mmCIF file of C-alpha atoms in Angstrom:
data_model
loop_
_atom_site.group_PDB
_atom_site.id
_atom_site.type_symbol
_atom_site.label_atom_id
_atom_site.label_comp_id
_atom_site.label_asym_id
_atom_site.label_seq_id
_atom_site.Cartn_x
_atom_site.Cartn_y
_atom_site.Cartn_z
ATOM 1 C CA MET W 168 0.000 0.000 0.000
ATOM 2 C CA LEU W 169 2.894 2.383 0.785
ATOM 3 C CA LYS W 170 4.347 1.847 -2.691
ATOM 4 C CA TYR W 171 0.929 2.615 -4.181
ATOM 5 C CA VAL W 172 0.682 5.894 -2.215
ATOM 6 C CA ILE W 173 4.240 7.016 -3.084
ATOM 7 C CA GLY W 174 3.640 6.331 -6.765
ATOM 8 C CA ARG W 175 0.487 8.451 -6.804
ATOM 9 C CA VAL W 176 2.169 11.322 -4.912
ATOM 10 C CA LEU W 177 5.149 11.385 -7.300
ATOM 11 C CA GLY W 178 2.746 11.298 -10.230
ATOM 12 C CA ILE W 179 1.283 14.725 -9.450
ATOM 13 C CA LEU W 180 4.625 16.568 -9.178
ATOM 14 C CA PRO W 181 4.893 17.337 -12.938
ATOM 15 C CA SER W 182 1.348 18.706 -12.788
ATOM 16 C CA VAL W 183 2.352 21.052 -9.957
ATOM 17 C CA PHE W 184 5.238 22.533 -11.974
ATOM 18 C CA LEU W 185 3.002 22.905 -15.037
ATOM 19 C CA LEU W 186 0.260 24.528 -12.949
ATOM 20 C CA VAL W 187 2.580 27.187 -11.532
ATOM 21 C CA PHE W 188 4.044 27.949 -14.971
ATOM 22 C CA LEU W 189 0.609 28.363 -16.555
ATOM 23 C CA VAL W 190 -0.583 30.591 -13.710
ATOM 24 C CA VAL W 191 2.471 32.865 -13.906
ATOM 25 C CA ALA W 192 2.174 33.070 -17.702
ATOM 26 C CA MET W 193 -1.584 33.625 -17.891
ATOM 27 C CA VAL W 194 -1.688 36.264 -15.150
ATOM 28 C CA GLN W 195 0.381 38.456 -17.466
ATOM 29 C CA LEU W 196 -2.495 38.306 -19.964
ATOM 30 C CA ILE W 197 -4.888 40.157 -17.622
ATOM 31 C CA PRO W 198 -5.897 43.370 -19.455
ATOM 32 C CA GLY W 199 -4.623 46.641 -18.031
ATOM 33 C CA ASN W 200 -1.427 47.709 -16.338
ATOM 34 C CA ILE W 201 -0.847 47.794 -12.588
ATOM 35 C CA ILE W 202 1.688 50.609 -13.077
ATOM 36 C CA ASP W 203 -0.965 52.855 -14.663
ATOM 37 C CA LEU W 204 -3.358 52.184 -11.775
ATOM 38 C CA MET W 205 -0.777 52.841 -9.071
ATOM 39 C CA LEU W 206 0.410 56.087 -10.692
ATOM 40 C CA ALA W 207 -3.056 57.296 -11.711
ATOM 41 C CA ASP W 208 -3.321 59.699 -8.763
ATOM 42 C CA SER W 209 0.239 60.943 -9.096
ATOM 43 C CA PRO W 210 0.291 64.223 -11.061
ATOM 44 C CA SER W 211 4.069 64.184 -11.336
ATOM 45 C CA GLN W 212 4.486 60.744 -12.857
ATOM 46 C CA THR W 213 7.391 60.484 -15.272
ATOM 47 C CA LEU W 214 8.955 57.807 -17.404
ATOM 48 C CA GLN W 215 11.623 57.409 -14.744
ATOM 49 C CA SER W 216 9.067 56.871 -11.985
ATOM 50 C CA ARG W 217 7.305 54.248 -14.105
ATOM 51 C CA GLU W 218 10.577 52.426 -14.729
ATOM 52 C CA GLU W 219 11.497 52.567 -11.043
ATOM 53 C CA LEU W 220 8.117 51.170 -9.970
ATOM 54 C CA THR W 221 8.270 48.467 -12.638
ATOM 55 C CA LYS W 222 11.703 47.411 -11.385
ATOM 56 C CA GLU W 223 10.581 47.563 -7.741
ATOM 57 C CA LEU W 224 7.654 45.229 -8.444
ATOM 58 C CA GLY W 225 9.871 42.858 -10.440
ATOM 59 C CA LEU W 226 7.773 43.245 -13.585
ATOM 60 C CA ASP W 227 10.837 44.025 -15.699
ATOM 61 C CA LYS W 228 12.231 40.500 -15.398
ATOM 62 C CA PRO W 229 11.710 37.824 -18.072
ATOM 63 C CA LEU W 230 8.934 35.274 -17.589
ATOM 64 C CA ALA W 231 11.382 32.398 -17.008
ATOM 65 C CA ILE W 232 13.129 34.229 -14.162
ATOM 66 C CA ARG W 233 9.818 35.207 -12.560
ATOM 67 C CA TYR W 234 8.640 31.593 -12.808
ATOM 68 C CA GLY W 235 11.800 30.227 -11.187
ATOM 69 C CA THR W 236 11.728 32.827 -8.415
ATOM 70 C CA TYR W 237 8.039 32.208 -7.736
ATOM 71 C CA MET W 238 8.522 28.429 -7.695
ATOM 72 C CA VAL W 239 11.307 28.703 -5.107
ATOM 73 C CA SER W 240 9.149 31.048 -3.019
ATOM 74 C CA ILE W 241 6.215 28.612 -3.083
ATOM 75 C CA VAL W 242 8.425 25.775 -1.847
ATOM 76 C CA GLN W 243 9.359 28.045 1.065
ATOM 77 C CA GLY W 244 5.690 28.812 1.733
ATOM 78 C CA ASP W 245 5.919 32.386 0.444
ATOM 79 C CA PHE W 246 3.307 33.433 -2.136
ATOM 80 C CA GLY W 247 4.547 37.017 -2.300
ATOM 81 C CA ARG W 248 2.968 40.253 -1.105
ATOM 82 C CA SER W 249 0.063 42.347 -2.302
ATOM 83 C CA LEU W 250 1.132 45.122 -4.655
ATOM 84 C CA TRP W 251 -1.321 47.516 -3.012
ATOM 85 C CA THR W 252 -1.183 46.735 0.724
ATOM 86 C CA SER W 253 2.153 44.848 0.967
ATOM 87 C CA LYS W 254 0.391 42.211 3.095
ATOM 88 C CA PRO W 255 1.612 38.618 2.642
ATOM 89 C CA VAL W 256 -0.607 36.766 0.179
ATOM 90 C CA SER W 257 -0.583 33.661 2.377
ATOM 91 C CA ASP W 258 -1.998 35.690 5.287
ATOM 92 C CA LEU W 259 -4.751 37.100 3.073
ATOM 93 C CA ILE W 260 -5.691 33.631 1.812
ATOM 94 C CA VAL W 261 -5.845 32.299 5.377
ATOM 95 C CA GLN W 262 -7.959 35.299 6.389
ATOM 96 C CA TYR W 263 -10.499 34.867 3.573
ATOM 97 C CA ALA W 264 -10.467 31.049 3.400
ATOM 98 C CA PRO W 265 -12.923 30.095 6.225
ATOM 99 C CA PRO W 266 -16.126 31.295 4.474
ATOM 100 C CA THR W 267 -15.079 29.576 1.241
ATOM 101 C CA ILE W 268 -14.266 26.325 3.051
ATOM 102 C CA GLN W 269 -17.600 26.429 4.880
ATOM 103 C CA LEU W 270 -19.484 27.131 1.651
ATOM 104 C CA ALA W 271 -17.689 24.310 -0.176
ATOM 105 C CA ALA W 272 -18.259 21.870 2.707
ATOM 106 C CA ILE W 273 -21.986 22.636 2.825
ATOM 107 C CA SER W 274 -22.367 22.236 -0.936
ATOM 108 C CA ILE W 275 -20.362 18.981 -1.000
ATOM 109 C CA VAL W 276 -22.410 17.446 1.827
ATOM 110 C CA ILE W 277 -25.726 18.474 0.270
ATOM 111 C CA GLY W 278 -24.669 17.603 -3.279
ATOM 112 C CA ALA W 279 -23.112 14.214 -2.496
ATOM 113 C CA PHE W 280 -25.937 13.082 -0.199
ATOM 114 C CA THR W 281 -28.798 14.090 -2.480
ATOM 115 C CA GLY W 282 -27.015 13.042 -5.672
ATOM 116 C CA ILE W 283 -26.169 9.523 -4.506
ATOM 117 C CA LEU W 284 -29.532 9.005 -2.781
ATOM 118 C CA LEU W 285 -31.616 10.202 -5.727
ATOM 119 C CA GLY W 286 -29.438 8.217 -8.131
ATOM 120 C CA VAL W 287 -30.134 5.021 -6.196
ATOM 121 C CA VAL W 288 -33.861 5.786 -6.050
ATOM 122 C CA SER W 289 -33.966 6.553 -9.774
ATOM 123 C CA ALA W 290 -32.227 3.254 -10.589
ATOM 124 C CA LEU W 291 -34.498 1.210 -8.330
ATOM 125 C CA LYS W 292 -37.571 2.907 -9.857
ATOM 126 C CA GLN W 293 -36.339 2.591 -13.444
ATOM 127 C CA ASP W 294 -38.826 3.776 -16.103
ATOM 128 C CA SER W 295 -41.402 4.789 -13.487
ATOM 129 C CA TRP W 296 -42.862 8.284 -13.064
ATOM 130 C CA VAL W 297 -40.406 8.840 -10.197
ATOM 131 C CA ASP W 298 -37.493 8.021 -12.509
ATOM 132 C CA TYR W 299 -38.752 10.371 -15.235
ATOM 133 C CA ILE W 300 -39.208 13.264 -12.792
ATOM 134 C CA LEU W 301 -35.742 12.802 -11.282
ATOM 135 C CA ARG W 302 -34.088 12.552 -14.691
ATOM 136 C CA SER W 303 -35.862 15.701 -15.884
ATOM 137 C CA MET W 304 -34.741 17.541 -12.745
ATOM 138 C CA ALA W 305 -31.169 16.361 -13.347
ATOM 139 C CA ILE W 306 -31.151 17.676 -16.915
ATOM 140 C CA GLY W 307 -32.492 21.027 -15.730
ATOM 141 C CA GLY W 308 -29.952 21.245 -12.911
ATOM 142 C CA ILE W 309 -27.044 20.574 -15.259
ATOM 143 C CA SER W 310 -28.288 22.981 -17.945
ATOM 144 C CA VAL W 311 -28.776 26.078 -15.758
ATOM 145 C CA PRO W 312 -25.508 27.689 -14.518
ATOM 146 C CA ASN W 313 -25.020 28.421 -10.828
ATOM 147 C CA PHE W 314 -24.663 32.169 -11.262
ATOM 148 C CA ALA W 315 -28.056 32.365 -13.017
ATOM 149 C CA ILE W 316 -29.771 30.483 -10.191
ATOM 150 C CA ALA W 317 -27.985 32.607 -7.581
ATOM 151 C CA THR W 318 -29.048 35.823 -9.314
ATOM 152 C CA ALA W 319 -32.639 34.603 -9.599
ATOM 153 C CA ALA W 320 -32.653 33.589 -5.919
ATOM 154 C CA VAL W 321 -31.767 37.166 -4.964
ATOM 155 C CA ILE W 322 -33.901 39.125 -7.464
ATOM 156 C CA PHE W 323 -37.152 37.177 -7.940
ATOM 157 C CA PRO W 324 -38.203 36.854 -4.252
ATOM 158 C CA ALA W 325 -37.586 40.585 -3.838
ATOM 159 C CA LEU W 326 -39.647 41.485 -6.925
ATOM 160 C CA LEU W 327 -42.512 39.036 -6.380
ATOM 161 C CA TRP W 328 -42.914 38.937 -2.596
ATOM 162 C CA GLY W 329 -40.746 41.746 -1.299
ATOM 163 C CA ILE W 330 -38.444 39.242 0.411
ATOM 164 C CA ALA W 331 -34.698 39.339 -0.103
ATOM 165 C CA PRO W 332 -32.081 36.960 1.339
ATOM 166 C CA ASN W 333 -29.876 38.279 4.101
ATOM 167 C CA LEU W 334 -26.633 39.436 2.470
ATOM 168 C CA SER W 335 -24.989 40.588 5.713
ATOM 169 C CA TYR W 336 -22.331 37.979 6.427
ATOM 170 C CA VAL W 337 -21.935 36.723 10.000
ATOM 171 C CA SER W 338 -18.832 34.704 10.921
ATOM 172 C CA PHE W 339 -19.118 31.277 12.540
ATOM 173 C CA THR W 340 -17.380 32.451 15.713
ATOM 174 C CA GLU W 341 -19.808 35.349 16.040
ATOM 175 C CA SER W 342 -22.979 33.287 15.541
ATOM 176 C CA PRO W 343 -22.825 29.629 14.397
ATOM 177 C CA PHE W 344 -26.556 29.486 13.648
ATOM 178 C CA GLY W 345 -26.528 32.831 11.839
ATOM 179 C CA ASN W 346 -23.501 31.749 9.813
ATOM 180 C CA LEU W 347 -25.206 28.506 8.748
ATOM 181 C CA LYS W 348 -28.410 30.373 7.918
ATOM 182 C CA ILE W 349 -26.558 32.734 5.583
ATOM 183 C CA LEU W 350 -24.467 30.034 3.856
ATOM 184 C CA LEU W 351 -27.256 27.477 3.444
ATOM 185 C CA LEU W 352 -28.882 29.073 0.382
ATOM 186 C CA PRO W 353 -25.658 29.725 -1.603
ATOM 187 C CA GLY W 354 -24.391 26.293 -0.526
ATOM 188 C CA ALA W 355 -27.552 24.636 -1.837
ATOM 189 C CA ILE W 356 -27.258 26.558 -5.121
ATOM 190 C CA LEU W 357 -23.660 25.394 -5.552
ATOM 191 C CA ALA W 358 -24.722 21.842 -4.668
ATOM 192 C CA LEU W 359 -27.373 21.741 -7.397
ATOM 193 C CA GLY W 360 -25.005 21.148 -10.297
ATOM 194 C CA LEU W 361 -22.960 18.679 -8.249
ATOM 195 C CA SER W 362 -25.966 16.644 -7.107
ATOM 196 C CA THR W 363 -27.503 16.378 -10.583
ATOM 197 C CA SER W 364 -24.218 15.198 -12.119
ATOM 198 C CA LEU W 365 -23.724 12.628 -9.366
ATOM 199 C CA MET W 366 -27.331 11.489 -9.641
ATOM 200 C CA ARG W 367 -27.083 10.752 -13.360
ATOM 201 C CA LEU W 368 -23.842 8.800 -12.957
ATOM 202 C CA MET W 369 -25.083 6.955 -9.862
ATOM 203 C CA ARG W 370 -28.222 5.882 -11.694
ATOM 204 C CA THR W 371 -26.217 4.545 -14.641
ATOM 205 C CA THR W 372 -23.712 2.628 -12.509
ATOM 206 C CA MET W 373 -26.446 1.264 -10.226
ATOM 207 C CA LEU W 374 -28.379 -0.107 -13.200
ATOM 208 C CA ASP W 375 -25.211 -1.792 -14.444
ATOM 209 C CA VAL W 376 -24.360 -3.251 -11.027
ATOM 210 C CA LEU W 377 -27.906 -4.527 -10.419
ATOM 211 C CA ARG W 378 -27.567 -6.686 -13.554
ATOM 212 C CA GLN W 379 -24.380 -8.398 -12.341
ATOM 213 C CA ASP W 380 -24.275 -12.084 -11.415
ATOM 214 C CA TYR W 381 -23.221 -11.496 -7.797
ATOM 215 C CA ILE W 382 -26.374 -9.424 -7.216
ATOM 216 C CA ARG W 383 -28.538 -12.271 -8.501
ATOM 217 C CA THR W 384 -26.543 -14.667 -6.328
ATOM 218 C CA ALA W 385 -27.111 -12.515 -3.240
ATOM 219 C CA ARG W 386 -30.841 -12.448 -3.926
ATOM 220 C CA ALA W 387 -30.882 -16.199 -4.541
ATOM 221 C CA LYS W 388 -29.316 -16.739 -1.117
ATOM 222 C CA GLY W 389 -32.316 -15.054 0.454
ATOM 223 C CA LEU W 390 -30.800 -11.699 1.367
ATOM 224 C CA GLY W 391 -33.298 -8.882 1.757
ATOM 225 C CA GLU W 392 -33.522 -6.294 -1.006
ATOM 226 C CA MET W 393 -32.371 -3.515 1.326
ATOM 227 C CA ARG W 394 -29.253 -5.458 2.287
ATOM 228 C CA VAL W 395 -28.510 -6.372 -1.329
ATOM 229 C CA VAL W 396 -28.756 -2.736 -2.390
ATOM 230 C CA SER W 397 -26.884 -1.167 0.538
ATOM 231 C CA HIS W 398 -24.125 -3.747 1.080
ATOM 232 C CA HIS W 399 -23.496 -5.023 -2.441
ATOM 233 C CA ALA W 400 -24.896 -2.730 -5.138
ATOM 234 C CA VAL W 401 -24.206 0.744 -3.740
ATOM 235 C CA ARG W 402 -20.681 -0.057 -2.588
ATOM 236 C CA ASN W 403 -19.640 -1.192 -6.061
ATOM 237 C CA ALA W 404 -21.580 1.494 -7.916
ATOM 238 C CA VAL W 405 -20.127 4.359 -5.897
ATOM 239 C CA ILE W 406 -16.520 4.046 -7.186
ATOM 240 C CA PRO W 407 -17.106 5.988 -10.448
ATOM 241 C CA VAL W 408 -19.169 8.493 -8.454
ATOM 242 C CA VAL W 409 -16.208 9.148 -6.150
ATOM 243 C CA THR W 410 -14.128 9.904 -9.248
ATOM 244 C CA LEU W 411 -16.681 12.402 -10.524
ATOM 245 C CA LEU W 412 -16.956 13.985 -7.066
ATOM 246 C CA GLY W 413 -13.225 14.680 -7.071
ATOM 247 C CA LEU W 414 -13.377 16.203 -10.548
ATOM 248 C CA GLN W 415 -16.380 18.348 -9.620
ATOM 249 C CA ILE W 416 -14.425 20.016 -6.793
ATOM 250 C CA ALA W 417 -12.717 22.251 -9.361
ATOM 251 C CA PHE W 418 -16.052 23.358 -10.845
ATOM 252 C CA LEU W 419 -17.408 23.849 -7.334
ATOM 253 C CA LEU W 420 -14.591 26.225 -6.411
ATOM 254 C CA GLY W 421 -14.966 28.021 -9.723
ATOM 255 C CA GLY W 422 -18.679 28.497 -9.122
ATOM 256 C CA SER W 423 -18.069 29.767 -5.605
ATOM 257 C CA VAL W 424 -16.222 32.794 -7.038
ATOM 258 C CA ILE W 425 -19.433 34.144 -8.594
ATOM 259 C CA VAL W 426 -21.761 32.953 -5.822
ATOM 260 C CA GLU W 427 -19.622 34.613 -3.146
ATOM 261 C CA THR W 428 -19.750 37.874 -5.070
ATOM 262 C CA ILE W 429 -23.545 37.719 -5.527
ATOM 263 C CA PHE W 430 -24.239 36.902 -1.862
ATOM 264 C CA SER W 431 -21.528 39.262 -0.513
ATOM 265 C CA ILE W 432 -19.637 36.438 1.195
ATOM 266 C CA PRO W 433 -16.101 37.596 2.129
ATOM 267 C CA GLY W 434 -14.363 34.492 0.837
ATOM 268 C CA VAL W 435 -11.412 33.705 -1.385
ATOM 269 C CA GLY W 436 -13.561 33.974 -4.508
ATOM 270 C CA ARG W 437 -14.567 37.528 -3.739
ATOM 271 C CA LEU W 438 -10.940 38.384 -2.940
ATOM 272 C CA LEU W 439 -9.923 36.947 -6.317
ATOM 273 C CA VAL W 440 -12.465 39.063 -8.209
ATOM 274 C CA SER W 441 -11.392 42.275 -6.465
ATOM 275 C CA SER W 442 -7.699 41.449 -7.004
ATOM 276 C CA ILE W 443 -8.243 40.912 -10.728
ATOM 277 C CA ALA W 444 -9.966 44.301 -10.934
ATOM 278 C CA LYS W 445 -7.003 45.952 -9.184
ATOM 279 C CA ARG W 446 -4.405 43.954 -11.193
ATOM 280 C CA ASP W 447 -2.927 42.667 -7.928
ATOM 281 C CA TYR W 448 -0.949 39.890 -9.624
ATOM 282 C CA PRO W 449 0.582 38.207 -6.531
ATOM 283 C CA ILE W 450 -2.847 37.695 -4.939
ATOM 284 C CA VAL W 451 -4.332 36.380 -8.190
ATOM 285 C CA GLN W 452 -1.388 34.005 -8.664
ATOM 286 C CA GLY W 453 -1.474 32.847 -5.053
ATOM 287 C CA ILE W 454 -5.214 32.128 -5.016
ATOM 288 C CA VAL W 455 -5.208 30.284 -8.349
ATOM 289 C CA VAL W 456 -2.166 28.201 -7.343
ATOM 290 C CA VAL W 457 -3.695 27.315 -3.961
ATOM 291 C CA ILE W 458 -6.991 26.339 -5.593
ATOM 292 C CA GLY W 459 -5.105 24.269 -8.176
ATOM 293 C CA LEU W 460 -3.064 22.514 -5.488
ATOM 294 C CA PHE W 461 -6.235 21.845 -3.500
ATOM 295 C CA VAL W 462 -7.904 20.282 -6.542
ATOM 296 C CA MET W 463 -4.823 18.109 -7.147
ATOM 297 C CA PHE W 464 -4.743 17.064 -3.499
ATOM 298 C CA THR W 465 -8.448 16.211 -3.611
ATOM 299 C CA ASN W 466 -8.000 14.099 -6.724
ATOM 300 C CA LEU W 467 -5.033 12.404 -5.041
ATOM 301 C CA LEU W 468 -7.254 11.482 -2.094
ATOM 302 C CA VAL W 469 -9.877 10.201 -4.525
ATOM 303 C CA ASP W 470 -7.220 8.153 -6.292
ATOM 304 C CA LEU W 471 -6.024 6.707 -2.990
ATOM 305 C CA SER W 472 -9.590 5.953 -1.913
ATOM 306 C CA TYR W 473 -9.864 3.466 -4.801
ATOM 307 C CA GLY W 474 -7.437 1.252 -2.944
ATOM 308 C CA PHE W 475 -9.786 1.101 0.013
ATOM 309 C CA LEU W 476 -12.997 0.787 -1.989
ATOM 310 C CA ASP W 477 -11.547 -1.906 -4.267
ATOM 311 C CA PRO W 478 -8.450 -3.789 -2.975
ATOM 312 C CA ARG W 479 -7.755 -5.096 -6.487
ATOM 313 C CA ILE W 480 -6.642 -1.592 -7.520
ATOM 314 C CA ARG W 481 -3.922 -1.147 -4.905
ATOM 315 C CA ILE W 482 -2.428 -4.591 -5.555
ATOM 316 C CA GLY W 483 -2.406 -4.038 -9.317
ATOM 317 C CA ARG W 484 -4.879 -6.670 -10.421
#
């Protein structure tokens, strides 16, 4: 098992180097110039002052040198400093991370639970009215983007009934119940796309598993239908679902950027949007790299979980 784990860990290292290079390169493509913004209020700006500020911020160096310097800094745990406030990027990410983590956790719990449960129900009720309703809901949930649902959830209740969701964020330490109350709606909206994707895959894999010989054998031995489904069918059908869940984490974090902005949640996504507007490159780079590393780490955990869900994988059969 140790050899299996080491092999998977070493396998993601090239992806880490490629991720950092792409982030450093693509950040330079953000429209606008940070130098123009920082000198906009300076009436006495000159070519010399622009060159001095460019050199001070390290923007005069070639891309390869900036990549190498940034890679060494990341290994040391240093993601740089904000160009505007000079605060360490790592401190800012830690400061804004809790709301994003809470929002992601709520959406994952809701999405995984409802997606797997409804997928099992849809498979067991194949071609019934229940199955048709659930499949129609899944298609609708996948088709409508999260930001559209989030916008509708804020605007339509206010226009139709004069009721608007509470957009005043309350931290968990200040009021746990108030914090959960505020994050529940955006968390459920983020979970919608996740749950519908998981439901469709869970239904497909469950139907395939229920046709296997070992399921018929379990029924022939007199096992109850509930035990056959829970102990034999679901356990084998859930492996592809775990894979999809790991892949959906990236889309979940991407969706949280817009949802946090709409619901005024002071998370990493909102910090990213404001940093892009201000051309604060170190913060943008740091957030994107951290999100990328988190997605890789999540997929690594998913990969390792195969060995526990199916022992044949970790022993190479």
